[in-house]
Short mmCIF file of C-alpha atoms in Angstrom, two decimals:
data_model
loop_
_atom_site.label_atom_id
_atom_site.label_comp_id
_atom_site.label_asym_id
_atom_site.label_seq_id
_atom_site.Cartn_x
_atom_site.Cartn_y
_atom_site.Cartn_z
CA MET A 1 6.90 -8.71 30.21
CA ILE A 2 5.57 -11.20 27.76
CA ASP A 3 3.86 -13.85 31.23
CA PHE A 4 0.76 -12.73 29.56
CA LEU A 5 1.30 -13.96 26.44
CA LEU A 6 2.67 -17.29 28.15
CA ASP A 7 -0.52 -17.68 29.99
CA ALA A 8 -2.63 -17.27 26.99
CA LEU A 9 -0.36 -20.52 25.97
CA ASP A 10 -1.22 -22.86 28.71
CA ALA A 11 -4.56 -22.65 29.28
CA ASP A 12 -5.30 -24.74 26.61
CA PRO A 13 -1.94 -26.66 25.33
CA GLY A 14 -4.35 -28.55 22.79
CA ARG A 15 -5.01 -26.37 21.21
CA LEU A 16 -4.11 -25.60 17.66
CA ALA A 17 -1.91 -22.51 18.25
CA ILE A 18 0.52 -21.99 14.60
CA ALA A 19 0.05 -24.27 11.54
CA ASP A 20 3.53 -22.98 9.10
CA LYS A 21 4.92 -25.03 6.17
CA ALA A 22 6.40 -27.22 8.27
CA GLY A 23 3.47 -28.33 10.41
CA ALA A 24 0.38 -27.19 13.05
CA TRP A 25 1.39 -27.26 16.27
CA THR A 26 -0.49 -27.03 19.04
CA SER A 27 0.35 -24.25 22.37
CA ALA A 28 2.65 -26.30 24.28
CA ASP A 29 4.82 -27.10 20.91
CA VAL A 30 5.26 -23.19 20.86
CA LYS A 31 5.48 -22.92 25.06
CA ALA A 32 8.51 -25.62 24.03
CA ALA A 33 9.62 -23.89 20.99
CA ILE A 34 10.06 -20.24 22.98
CA THR A 35 12.57 -22.82 25.98
CA ARG A 36 14.32 -24.23 22.53
CA LEU A 37 15.52 -21.07 20.75
CA GLY A 38 15.85 -18.85 24.33
CA ALA A 39 18.65 -21.73 25.44
CA LEU A 40 20.37 -21.06 22.39
CA ILE A 41 20.44 -17.46 21.99
CA ASP A 42 21.74 -18.25 26.16
CA ALA A 43 24.11 -19.85 25.51
CA ALA A 44 25.84 -17.36 22.41
CA GLY A 45 25.77 -14.66 25.31
CA PRO A 46 23.33 -12.33 26.75
CA VAL A 47 20.83 -10.30 25.32
CA ALA A 48 20.01 -7.51 26.89
CA GLY A 49 19.88 -4.16 26.12
CA ARG A 50 21.36 -5.82 22.24
CA VAL A 51 20.93 -5.37 18.87
CA VAL A 52 19.85 -8.39 17.58
CA SER A 53 18.06 -8.94 13.90
CA LEU A 54 15.86 -11.91 13.41
CA GLU A 55 15.97 -12.83 10.25
CA ALA A 56 12.80 -15.66 9.62
CA GLU A 57 10.81 -16.99 7.69
CA TYR A 58 7.38 -17.15 9.71
CA GLY A 59 6.50 -20.15 11.53
CA LEU A 60 6.86 -21.26 14.34
CA GLU A 61 10.89 -20.64 14.88
CA ALA A 62 9.85 -17.95 14.35
CA VAL A 63 7.22 -17.17 16.15
CA ALA A 64 9.46 -18.66 19.21
CA ALA A 65 12.75 -16.53 19.22
CA PHE A 66 10.60 -12.96 18.70
CA LEU A 67 8.85 -13.88 22.26
CA ALA A 68 12.16 -15.30 23.66
CA LEU A 69 14.03 -12.03 22.44
CA THR A 70 11.67 -10.06 23.80
CA ALA A 71 11.06 -12.50 27.33
CA ARG A 72 15.65 -11.14 27.47
CA SER A 73 14.46 -7.36 27.03
CA ALA A 74 16.99 -7.83 23.61
CA ILE A 75 16.31 -4.84 20.44
CA ILE A 76 14.60 -7.03 17.50
CA VAL A 77 15.47 -6.05 14.30
CA PRO A 78 13.03 -8.33 11.91
CA LEU A 79 13.88 -9.31 9.15
CA SER A 80 11.66 -10.92 6.39
CA GLN A 81 13.39 -13.15 3.33
CA ALA A 82 10.88 -10.30 1.06
CA ALA A 83 13.02 -7.82 2.82
CA ARG A 84 16.29 -9.96 1.50
CA ALA A 85 17.52 -7.55 -1.35
CA HIS A 86 17.71 -4.87 2.06
CA HIS A 87 19.50 -7.18 4.79
CA GLU A 88 23.62 -5.52 4.12
CA SER A 89 22.08 -2.12 4.37
CA PHE A 90 19.54 -2.88 7.01
CA LEU A 91 21.31 -4.50 9.74
CA GLU A 92 24.03 -2.01 9.22
CA THR A 93 21.57 1.33 9.92
CA ALA A 94 20.66 -1.29 12.73
CA GLN A 95 23.95 -2.06 13.92
CA VAL A 96 23.01 -4.77 14.59
CA GLU A 97 25.13 -6.74 17.08
CA VAL A 98 23.56 -10.71 17.02
CA ARG A 99 22.24 -12.42 13.85
CA VAL A 100 18.95 -14.87 14.68
CA THR A 101 18.60 -16.46 11.41
CA CYS A 102 15.53 -19.13 11.51
CA ASP A 103 15.33 -20.39 7.62
CA GLU A 104 14.51 -23.85 5.96
CA THR A 105 18.69 -24.05 4.96
CA ALA A 106 19.49 -25.37 7.91
CA PRO A 107 18.54 -25.85 12.25
CA PRO A 108 18.17 -22.48 14.17
CA ARG A 109 21.45 -20.48 14.70
CA VAL A 110 22.86 -17.27 16.46
CA ALA A 111 25.84 -15.82 15.31
CA HIS A 112 27.76 -12.13 16.39
CA THR A 113 28.40 -9.89 13.75
CA GLY A 114 31.11 -7.67 15.86
CA ARG A 115 29.10 -4.66 16.02
CA THR A 116 28.88 -2.99 18.96
CA ALA A 117 25.72 -0.69 18.47
CA ALA A 118 25.67 3.30 19.96
CA HIS A 119 22.76 5.20 19.59
CA PRO A 120 21.01 7.83 21.84
CA ILE A 121 17.62 6.32 20.72
CA TYR A 122 18.96 2.82 21.77
CA ASP A 123 19.78 3.88 25.29
CA ILE A 124 16.30 4.69 25.95
CA LEU A 125 15.22 1.47 25.84
CA LYS A 126 18.94 0.10 27.93
CA THR A 127 17.54 2.20 30.84
CA ARG A 128 14.52 1.37 30.59
CA GLY A 129 15.31 -2.67 30.01
CA THR A 130 12.87 -3.13 27.95
CA PRO A 131 12.58 -4.99 24.55
CA GLY A 132 12.75 -2.85 21.83
CA LEU A 133 11.68 -3.70 18.61
CA VAL A 134 13.51 -2.19 14.81
CA LEU A 135 11.09 -1.52 12.07
CA PHE A 136 12.07 -0.37 8.14
CA SER A 137 9.19 2.21 6.34
CA SER A 138 8.28 1.34 3.57
CA GLY A 139 8.77 4.83 2.33
CA SER A 140 8.04 5.45 -1.64
CA THR A 141 10.83 8.30 -1.54
CA GLY A 142 14.46 8.31 0.21
CA ALA A 143 16.12 5.34 2.24
CA PRO A 144 13.31 3.41 4.37
CA LYS A 145 13.38 4.63 7.83
CA ALA A 146 14.03 3.02 10.95
CA ALA A 147 11.33 2.98 13.79
CA VAL A 148 12.73 2.13 17.16
CA HIS A 149 9.52 0.97 19.62
CA ASP A 150 9.54 0.37 23.13
CA LEU A 151 7.83 -3.24 22.44
CA GLU A 152 7.17 -3.07 26.13
CA ARG A 153 4.53 -0.33 25.09
CA LEU A 154 3.08 -1.88 22.67
CA LEU A 155 2.38 -5.11 24.08
CA ARG A 156 0.93 -2.97 26.56
CA LYS A 157 -2.62 -3.25 24.94
CA PHE A 158 -2.52 -6.50 23.95
CA LYS A 159 -2.92 -7.26 27.99
CA VAL A 160 -6.99 -6.53 27.63
CA LYS A 161 -8.53 -9.96 26.76
CA LYS A 162 -10.00 -9.15 22.70
CA ARG A 163 -12.19 -12.48 20.75
CA ALA A 164 -9.84 -14.56 19.76
CA PHE A 165 -9.72 -15.91 15.96
CA ARG A 166 -7.71 -18.37 13.80
CA THR A 167 -6.13 -15.74 11.95
CA ILE A 168 -4.21 -15.57 9.06
CA VAL A 169 -0.97 -14.18 8.86
CA PHE A 170 -0.20 -11.98 6.31
CA LEU A 171 2.20 -9.39 6.64
CA GLN A 172 5.70 -10.13 8.02
CA LEU A 173 7.64 -9.66 11.23
CA ASP A 174 9.06 -6.73 9.64
CA HIS A 175 5.87 -4.75 8.86
CA ILE A 176 3.63 -3.11 12.28
CA GLY A 177 1.40 -4.57 10.71
CA GLY A 178 2.48 -7.93 11.33
CA VAL A 179 3.86 -7.37 14.32
CA ASN A 180 0.33 -6.28 15.49
CA THR A 181 -1.62 -9.42 14.46
CA LEU A 182 0.99 -11.93 15.73
CA LEU A 183 0.78 -10.20 19.70
CA TYR A 184 -3.63 -9.99 18.76
CA THR A 185 -3.45 -13.81 18.14
CA LEU A 186 -0.86 -14.99 21.40
CA SER A 187 -2.94 -13.02 23.54
CA ASN A 188 -6.05 -14.00 23.15
CA ALA A 189 -5.32 -17.95 22.70
CA GLY A 190 -6.11 -17.50 18.93
CA ALA A 191 -4.26 -19.19 16.39
CA ILE A 192 -1.40 -18.43 13.27
CA ILE A 193 -1.72 -19.95 10.35
CA VAL A 194 0.78 -19.21 7.74
CA PRO A 195 -0.50 -19.55 4.25
CA SER A 196 2.48 -21.58 1.80
CA ASP A 197 1.94 -18.53 -0.72
CA ARG A 198 0.76 -15.07 -0.12
CA SER A 199 -1.20 -15.76 -3.66
CA PRO A 200 -5.40 -15.59 -3.61
CA ALA A 201 -5.33 -19.47 -3.80
CA GLY A 202 -2.25 -20.41 -1.07
CA VAL A 203 -4.53 -17.99 0.37
CA CYS A 204 -7.54 -19.20 0.18
CA ARG A 205 -6.25 -23.06 0.66
CA ALA A 206 -5.02 -21.58 4.27
CA ILE A 207 -8.44 -20.62 5.39
CA ALA A 208 -10.37 -23.89 3.61
CA GLU A 209 -7.48 -26.59 6.02
CA HIS A 210 -6.60 -24.51 9.13
CA LYS A 211 -10.43 -22.77 9.03
CA GLY A 212 -9.13 -19.78 9.10
CA GLU A 213 -11.82 -16.17 10.85
CA LEU A 214 -9.93 -13.52 10.45
CA LEU A 215 -7.83 -12.34 7.04
CA PRO A 216 -6.26 -9.14 7.84
CA THR A 217 -5.06 -7.96 4.53
CA SER A 218 -4.81 -4.71 2.07
CA PRO A 219 -6.85 -3.41 -0.06
CA THR A 220 -4.52 -4.16 -2.62
CA PHE A 221 -5.04 -7.81 -2.48
CA LEU A 222 -8.70 -8.05 -2.08
CA ASN A 223 -9.45 -6.71 -5.47
CA LEU A 224 -6.45 -9.71 -6.73
CA LEU A 225 -8.69 -12.11 -4.90
CA LEU A 226 -12.00 -10.89 -6.01
CA ILE A 227 -10.22 -10.99 -9.51
CA SER A 228 -8.14 -14.55 -9.11
CA GLY A 229 -11.51 -16.76 -9.55
CA ALA A 230 -9.51 -18.50 -6.50
CA ILE A 231 -12.78 -17.66 -4.18
CA PRO A 232 -15.08 -20.35 -5.61
CA GLN A 233 -12.52 -23.10 -5.35
CA HIS A 234 -11.95 -23.20 -1.68
CA ASP A 235 -15.05 -23.39 1.58
CA LEU A 236 -14.40 -19.97 2.45
CA SER A 237 -17.31 -20.70 4.60
CA SER A 238 -15.12 -20.43 8.11
CA LEU A 239 -14.19 -16.87 7.82
CA ARG A 240 -15.10 -13.98 10.36
CA LEU A 241 -13.48 -10.82 9.88
CA ILE A 242 -11.97 -9.30 6.72
CA THR A 243 -9.65 -6.09 8.34
CA TYR A 244 -7.73 -3.15 5.19
CA GLY A 245 -5.36 -0.94 5.66
CA THR A 246 -2.01 0.14 4.74
CA GLU A 247 -3.46 1.54 1.79
CA PRO A 248 -6.76 4.27 0.79
CA MET A 249 -9.53 1.71 -0.33
CA PRO A 250 -11.16 1.81 -3.78
CA ALA A 251 -14.62 2.20 -3.46
CA SER A 252 -15.73 -0.13 -5.57
CA THR A 253 -13.07 -2.68 -4.19
CA LEU A 254 -15.63 -2.42 -0.78
CA THR A 255 -18.58 -2.69 -2.48
CA ARG A 256 -17.39 -6.12 -4.44
CA VAL A 257 -16.59 -7.29 -1.21
CA ALA A 258 -19.43 -6.99 1.02
CA GLU A 259 -21.17 -8.87 -2.49
CA VAL A 260 -19.06 -11.58 -1.98
CA PHE A 261 -18.99 -11.99 1.25
CA PRO A 262 -22.25 -11.19 2.82
CA THR A 263 -21.95 -12.54 6.14
CA VAL A 264 -17.74 -11.71 7.04
CA LYS A 265 -18.28 -8.37 9.06
CA LEU A 266 -16.08 -6.26 6.76
CA GLN A 267 -13.61 -3.58 9.16
CA GLN A 268 -10.47 -0.97 7.88
CA THR A 269 -8.23 -1.12 9.77
CA TYR A 270 -5.12 2.41 10.61
CA GLY A 271 -2.06 2.23 12.08
CA SER A 272 2.10 3.42 10.33
CA THR A 273 5.40 2.32 11.68
CA GLU A 274 6.16 5.80 13.99
CA ILE A 275 2.28 4.98 15.55
CA GLY A 276 1.23 1.49 15.53
CA ILE A 277 -1.49 0.48 15.35
CA LEU A 278 -4.70 2.05 16.31
CA ARG A 279 -8.16 0.47 16.77
CA SER A 280 -10.94 1.21 14.34
CA GLU A 281 -13.98 0.44 13.77
CA SER A 282 -16.09 0.65 10.52
CA ARG A 283 -19.41 2.74 10.43
CA GLY A 284 -21.43 0.02 8.46
CA GLN A 285 -19.91 -3.28 5.70
CA ASP A 286 -19.90 -1.24 2.78
CA SER A 287 -18.61 2.00 4.26
CA LEU A 288 -15.44 4.08 3.94
CA TRP A 289 -15.63 5.90 7.27
CA VAL A 290 -13.77 5.27 10.07
CA ARG A 291 -13.44 5.75 14.06
CA VAL A 292 -9.65 4.87 14.75
CA GLY A 293 -8.43 5.74 18.10
CA GLY A 294 -9.59 4.52 21.74
CA GLU A 295 -6.82 3.89 24.65
CA GLY A 296 -4.25 5.15 24.25
CA PHE A 297 -4.37 7.36 21.49
CA GLU A 298 -5.81 11.40 20.54
CA THR A 299 -6.14 12.40 17.04
CA LYS A 300 -6.75 15.80 15.17
CA VAL A 301 -7.31 17.17 12.07
CA VAL A 302 -5.67 20.61 11.18
CA ASP A 303 -6.01 21.54 7.67
CA GLY A 304 -6.88 18.42 6.10
CA ARG A 305 -4.50 16.07 7.62
CA LEU A 306 -5.02 13.16 10.24
CA TRP A 307 -2.17 13.80 13.37
CA VAL A 308 -1.64 11.23 15.22
CA ARG A 309 -0.36 10.94 19.52
CA ALA A 310 0.23 7.92 20.87
CA GLU A 311 1.57 6.35 24.43
CA SER A 312 2.75 3.40 22.17
CA ALA A 313 3.99 5.86 19.41
CA MET A 314 8.33 5.19 17.74
CA LEU A 315 11.12 6.93 19.94
CA GLY A 316 12.22 8.06 16.68
CA TYR A 317 14.03 6.98 14.57
CA LEU A 318 18.06 6.04 13.39
CA ASN A 319 18.61 7.59 10.33
CA ALA A 320 16.32 11.17 10.28
CA PRO A 321 15.51 13.56 12.31
CA SER A 322 11.89 12.96 15.16
CA PRO A 323 8.82 13.77 13.08
CA PHE A 324 6.72 14.56 15.62
CA SER A 325 5.68 18.08 17.26
CA GLU A 326 6.30 18.92 19.89
CA ASP A 327 3.54 18.65 22.61
CA GLY A 328 4.09 14.58 20.53
CA PHE A 329 1.99 14.19 17.28
CA TYR A 330 2.99 12.90 14.44
CA ASP A 331 1.27 14.10 10.87
CA THR A 332 0.76 11.31 9.27
CA GLY A 333 0.61 12.98 6.05
CA ASP A 334 -3.11 10.81 5.46
CA LEU A 335 -6.19 13.59 4.23
CA VAL A 336 -9.01 12.75 5.48
CA GLU A 337 -12.76 14.27 5.15
CA VAL A 338 -13.95 14.71 8.11
CA ASP A 339 -17.68 13.71 9.41
CA GLY A 340 -18.46 14.58 14.05
CA GLU A 341 -16.27 11.77 14.89
CA TRP A 342 -15.95 9.76 11.87
CA LEU A 343 -13.15 10.06 9.02
CA ARG A 344 -12.91 9.16 5.78
CA ILE A 345 -9.44 8.35 4.27
CA LEU A 346 -8.73 10.28 0.93
CA GLY A 347 -4.78 9.01 0.53
CA ARG A 348 -1.91 10.50 1.43
CA LYS A 349 -0.65 14.15 0.66
CA SER A 350 2.30 13.68 -1.56
CA ASP A 351 0.19 11.48 -3.33
CA VAL A 352 -2.24 13.90 -4.53
CA ILE A 353 -1.66 15.04 -8.55
CA ASN A 354 -2.42 18.95 -8.88
CA VAL A 355 -4.08 19.39 -12.77
CA GLY A 356 -4.34 22.65 -13.06
CA GLY A 357 -5.40 23.41 -9.61
CA SER A 358 -8.05 21.51 -9.05
CA LYS A 359 -6.27 18.20 -6.81
CA VAL A 360 -7.07 14.55 -7.92
CA HIS A 361 -6.38 11.40 -5.61
CA PRO A 362 -5.63 8.42 -6.66
CA ALA A 363 -7.78 6.01 -4.87
CA GLU A 364 -10.73 7.59 -6.75
CA VAL A 365 -9.75 7.80 -9.76
CA GLU A 366 -8.11 3.58 -9.05
CA SER A 367 -11.65 2.46 -7.71
CA THR A 368 -13.52 4.27 -10.76
CA LEU A 369 -11.37 2.01 -13.56
CA LEU A 370 -11.31 -0.98 -11.41
CA MET A 371 -14.88 -1.00 -12.04
CA MET A 372 -15.28 -1.20 -16.03
CA GLU A 373 -15.28 -4.90 -17.35
CA GLY A 374 -11.28 -6.59 -17.29
CA VAL A 375 -9.88 -4.07 -15.09
CA ASP A 376 -7.35 -6.38 -13.74
CA ASP A 377 -5.77 -2.87 -11.32
CA ALA A 378 -4.88 -0.23 -12.32
CA ALA A 379 -2.66 2.42 -10.09
CA VAL A 380 -2.92 5.86 -11.09
CA SER A 381 0.89 8.78 -10.69
CA GLY A 382 0.69 11.72 -11.47
CA GLU A 383 2.73 13.11 -14.34
CA PRO A 384 4.41 16.70 -15.20
CA ASN A 385 3.44 18.26 -18.13
CA ALA A 386 3.46 21.79 -19.89
CA LEU A 387 -0.41 23.20 -20.51
CA THR A 388 -1.62 21.98 -16.76
CA GLY A 389 1.27 21.65 -14.74
CA HIS A 390 0.53 17.78 -14.31
CA ILE A 391 -1.77 14.92 -15.96
CA VAL A 392 -3.13 12.07 -14.54
CA THR A 393 -1.48 9.10 -15.99
CA ALA A 394 -3.44 5.88 -15.24
CA THR A 395 -1.31 1.80 -15.40
CA VAL A 396 -3.59 -0.60 -16.20
CA ARG A 397 -3.89 -4.86 -16.03
CA LEU A 398 -6.05 -5.39 -18.62
CA SER A 399 -7.42 -8.89 -19.32
CA THR A 400 -9.44 -8.25 -22.33
CA GLY A 401 -6.43 -7.62 -24.81
CA GLU A 402 -7.61 -4.51 -26.77
CA THR A 403 -5.33 -1.76 -27.69
CA LEU A 404 -3.75 1.13 -26.33
CA ALA A 405 -6.13 3.38 -28.50
CA ALA A 406 -9.70 0.88 -28.01
CA PHE A 407 -8.88 0.96 -23.22
CA LYS A 408 -8.84 4.65 -23.67
CA GLY A 409 -11.87 5.28 -25.88
CA ARG A 410 -13.85 2.47 -23.43
CA MET A 411 -12.24 3.92 -20.80
CA ARG A 412 -12.99 7.75 -21.58
CA ALA A 413 -16.78 6.66 -22.30
CA PHE A 414 -17.12 4.94 -18.44
CA CYS A 415 -15.59 7.85 -16.79
CA LYS A 416 -17.62 10.13 -18.48
CA ASP A 417 -20.20 10.32 -16.22
CA ARG A 418 -18.79 9.18 -13.28
CA LEU A 419 -15.52 11.64 -13.28
CA GLU A 420 -14.87 15.61 -13.18
CA SER A 421 -13.14 15.35 -16.46
CA TYR A 422 -9.74 17.06 -15.02
CA LYS A 423 -9.66 13.01 -13.20
CA VAL A 424 -9.72 11.05 -15.66
CA PRO A 425 -7.11 10.16 -16.85
CA ALA A 426 -4.74 11.92 -20.06
CA ARG A 427 -2.19 8.94 -20.53
CA VAL A 428 -2.62 5.65 -20.01
CA ARG A 429 0.13 2.71 -19.75
CA LEU A 430 -0.53 -1.11 -20.58
CA ALA A 431 1.42 -3.25 -18.23
CA GLU A 432 2.22 -6.58 -18.53
CA GLY A 433 3.50 -7.33 -14.15
CA PRO A 434 1.85 -6.94 -10.87
CA LEU A 435 1.13 -3.57 -10.17
CA TYR A 436 1.73 -4.11 -6.56
CA SER A 437 4.34 -4.37 -3.80
CA GLU A 438 6.32 -7.13 -2.08
CA ARG A 439 3.92 -5.60 0.46
CA PHE A 440 0.39 -5.52 -1.51
CA LYS A 441 0.44 -2.14 -1.81
CA ARG A 442 -0.56 -0.14 -4.70
CA MET A 443 2.92 0.68 -6.65
CA ARG A 444 1.91 3.86 -8.29
CA MET B 1 6.07 10.71 -42.38
CA THR B 2 4.47 12.46 -44.63
CA ARG B 3 3.05 15.50 -43.70
CA GLU B 4 -0.48 13.99 -45.55
CA ASP B 5 0.65 11.40 -43.10
CA ILE B 6 0.92 13.27 -39.94
CA GLN B 7 -2.30 14.95 -40.64
CA GLY B 8 -4.14 12.31 -40.97
CA LEU B 9 -3.12 10.69 -37.87
CA VAL B 10 -4.30 14.48 -36.33
CA LEU B 11 -7.49 13.73 -37.87
CA THR B 12 -7.73 10.06 -36.41
CA ALA B 13 -6.47 11.39 -33.19
CA VAL B 14 -9.12 13.83 -33.60
CA ALA B 15 -11.79 11.90 -34.43
CA GLY B 16 -11.02 9.28 -30.90
CA VAL B 17 -11.34 12.31 -28.47
CA ASN B 18 -14.91 13.05 -29.99
CA ALA B 19 -16.06 9.20 -29.93
CA SER B 20 -16.40 9.98 -25.32
CA ARG B 21 -18.08 14.25 -26.22
CA ASP B 22 -20.87 15.66 -26.35
CA ALA B 23 -22.80 15.41 -29.45
CA ASP B 24 -22.33 19.72 -29.28
CA GLN B 25 -19.16 19.34 -28.27
CA GLN B 26 -18.13 17.88 -31.22
CA LEU B 27 -14.38 19.12 -33.06
CA PRO B 28 -14.59 18.89 -36.62
CA VAL B 29 -12.73 16.20 -38.60
CA THR B 30 -11.70 18.23 -41.39
CA PRO B 31 -7.82 19.73 -42.99
CA ASP B 32 -8.42 22.38 -41.58
CA ALA B 33 -10.21 22.09 -37.95
CA LEU B 34 -10.14 25.09 -35.84
CA VAL B 35 -8.15 22.87 -32.01
CA PHE B 36 -7.42 25.17 -29.68
CA GLY B 37 -8.11 28.79 -28.65
CA PRO B 38 -10.88 31.18 -29.50
CA GLY B 39 -14.68 29.28 -31.85
CA SER B 40 -13.24 25.91 -30.48
CA PRO B 41 -14.89 23.89 -27.67
CA LEU B 42 -11.85 22.42 -27.03
CA ASP B 43 -10.77 23.31 -23.18
CA SER B 44 -7.14 22.90 -21.93
CA LEU B 45 -8.02 19.56 -20.72
CA GLY B 46 -9.32 17.91 -23.26
CA LEU B 47 -6.73 20.02 -24.83
CA VAL B 48 -3.86 17.74 -23.88
CA GLY B 49 -5.51 14.14 -23.35
CA LEU B 50 -5.32 14.79 -27.55
CA LEU B 51 -1.64 15.53 -27.83
CA VAL B 52 -0.91 12.41 -25.20
CA ASP B 53 -3.30 10.53 -27.65
CA ILE B 54 -1.24 11.65 -30.65
CA GLU B 55 2.24 11.37 -28.67
CA ASP B 56 0.65 7.69 -28.66
CA ALA B 57 -0.07 6.90 -31.51
CA LEU B 58 3.35 8.99 -33.52
CA ARG B 59 4.69 6.42 -30.87
CA ASP B 60 3.07 3.77 -32.37
CA ALA B 61 4.47 5.23 -35.92
CA GLY B 62 8.02 4.66 -34.21
CA HIS B 63 8.65 8.58 -33.00
CA GLU B 64 9.19 9.50 -29.87
CA VAL B 65 7.97 13.33 -29.37
CA SER B 66 6.32 15.24 -26.78
CA LEU B 67 3.99 17.63 -27.52
CA SER B 68 3.25 19.59 -24.81
CA ASP B 69 6.39 20.69 -23.42
CA SER B 70 7.87 24.42 -23.23
CA ARG B 71 8.60 24.19 -26.37
CA ALA B 72 5.36 24.16 -27.60
CA MET B 73 4.29 26.97 -24.51
CA SER B 74 6.80 29.07 -26.11
CA GLN B 75 6.07 29.40 -29.37
CA SER B 76 5.41 33.72 -30.27
CA ARG B 77 2.19 31.28 -32.46
CA SER B 78 0.11 28.58 -30.92
CA PRO B 79 1.09 25.59 -32.90
CA PHE B 80 -2.21 24.05 -31.42
CA ARG B 81 -3.90 27.12 -33.03
CA SER B 82 -5.46 24.46 -35.88
CA VAL B 83 -5.10 21.27 -37.35
CA PRO B 84 -2.82 22.56 -39.72
CA THR B 85 -0.11 24.63 -37.16
CA LEU B 86 -0.50 21.29 -35.61
CA VAL B 87 0.69 19.10 -38.52
CA ALA B 88 3.40 21.99 -39.11
CA TYR B 89 5.19 21.80 -35.81
CA ILE B 90 4.89 17.93 -35.46
CA ASP B 91 6.64 18.19 -38.79
CA GLU B 92 9.24 20.73 -37.00
CA LEU B 93 9.57 18.72 -34.26
CA LEU B 94 9.89 15.25 -36.91
CA ALA B 95 12.65 16.86 -38.57
CA SER B 96 14.93 18.13 -35.83
CA PRO B 97 17.41 16.46 -33.96
CA ALA B 98 15.42 15.78 -30.83
#
């Protein structure tokens, strides 16, 4: 199952494979850790076809345990420290039978929960004899949905060799993007660099220290990085590629990133918990147009919405009805503009604000606000209004110390020639705390 | 708040809205000016913006009121017709329990 990943580790045992809080580890160290964690897991009983949580700080042991469980055809439920508040409900929803814990408090340990998992989707994996992966979607409404993947299918696309990068790990193993980054990096004999913290300064330090080449991240983090002042304080000349996804990129942020990193290639990624990560290509450095798909993926646009059919799609949800159409397509809920084979992602259908019958995409308004002097971050949403159905509401974080009234006046003047009048926020709130989530996604 | 206070607050908000309007689209800033409807250049979006500004100013003064809710829409005579009708409506809202 993971032979090709082990081969990539064997090819050059002395090279840097993982750098984490505890130290820098070679391929040989990773190989040894896989054996060590595997023995620990085996000592507690067989895990093939069993539901096993992996509660881990990202690092050598988490990666080794992930691979050891994959090799043993376990159904893995990665739970990051950041989602600690949800652990109990996630353990229950996924019917976790065995818990593997790798954290700083004690050596790695394995414990049985006493549960026995039973779900038709798990039966599919057991029949196939393949490892599974359970990921919780970070849906903004309702309870998080538990998506079950056949991990063997997710692994398949990584058998085709690509370029190796020393990669900054940004998303955790409980996120499809984090799993994708791990598998890409391992299969191509790259190195995984875990920043000591995910602040802009922490990420810059990690890039400088380990000569990081690839930074997979989100538009929100890039915006944070730009305003942090951390960029000029670190040697980031090793960076070759920045990829961004998980939410629409504000045009203004992309333009600034391209200015600040003129020699770095910028590439948009696209994917979801349900369908995996699609191969993608950006039309140009500061272009929001992207071509998505590649082998194993089919796309179509119906009524402006993007639908995807993927070989690597999940088998289904544990706690919700199947979202797939009869012919296997998945409605991403993303509204797109189409130009031949190129797409531009406008935002989630559910985020669109209807102001007196005119549609407003929050991302466009946020992009405009972010161009204003002193606006560190902006999150735009709709608010019901008796006159126009909804009004546009903006929450902004300012570095200017202006009053609300003063900022509103300046904002209206700024937006006058840049946005149609119905897109200009009617209500503005000044925020004190951050406007983004644990996964560096803008919270509206 | 006295009627004079409310009128002052409304006129300040109107002047604020004018700052981002073209020269030929300015609203008169006088105690008897028309606000919304025939004879006023303010469209419904402009009205919404003005009402939100007035709500913000009232909140700063310690009063939590909603001006563009169904109550306003159900009035037989629009409370948004002119500065005096708007001032009277706000006065009424402040006097009545929420």
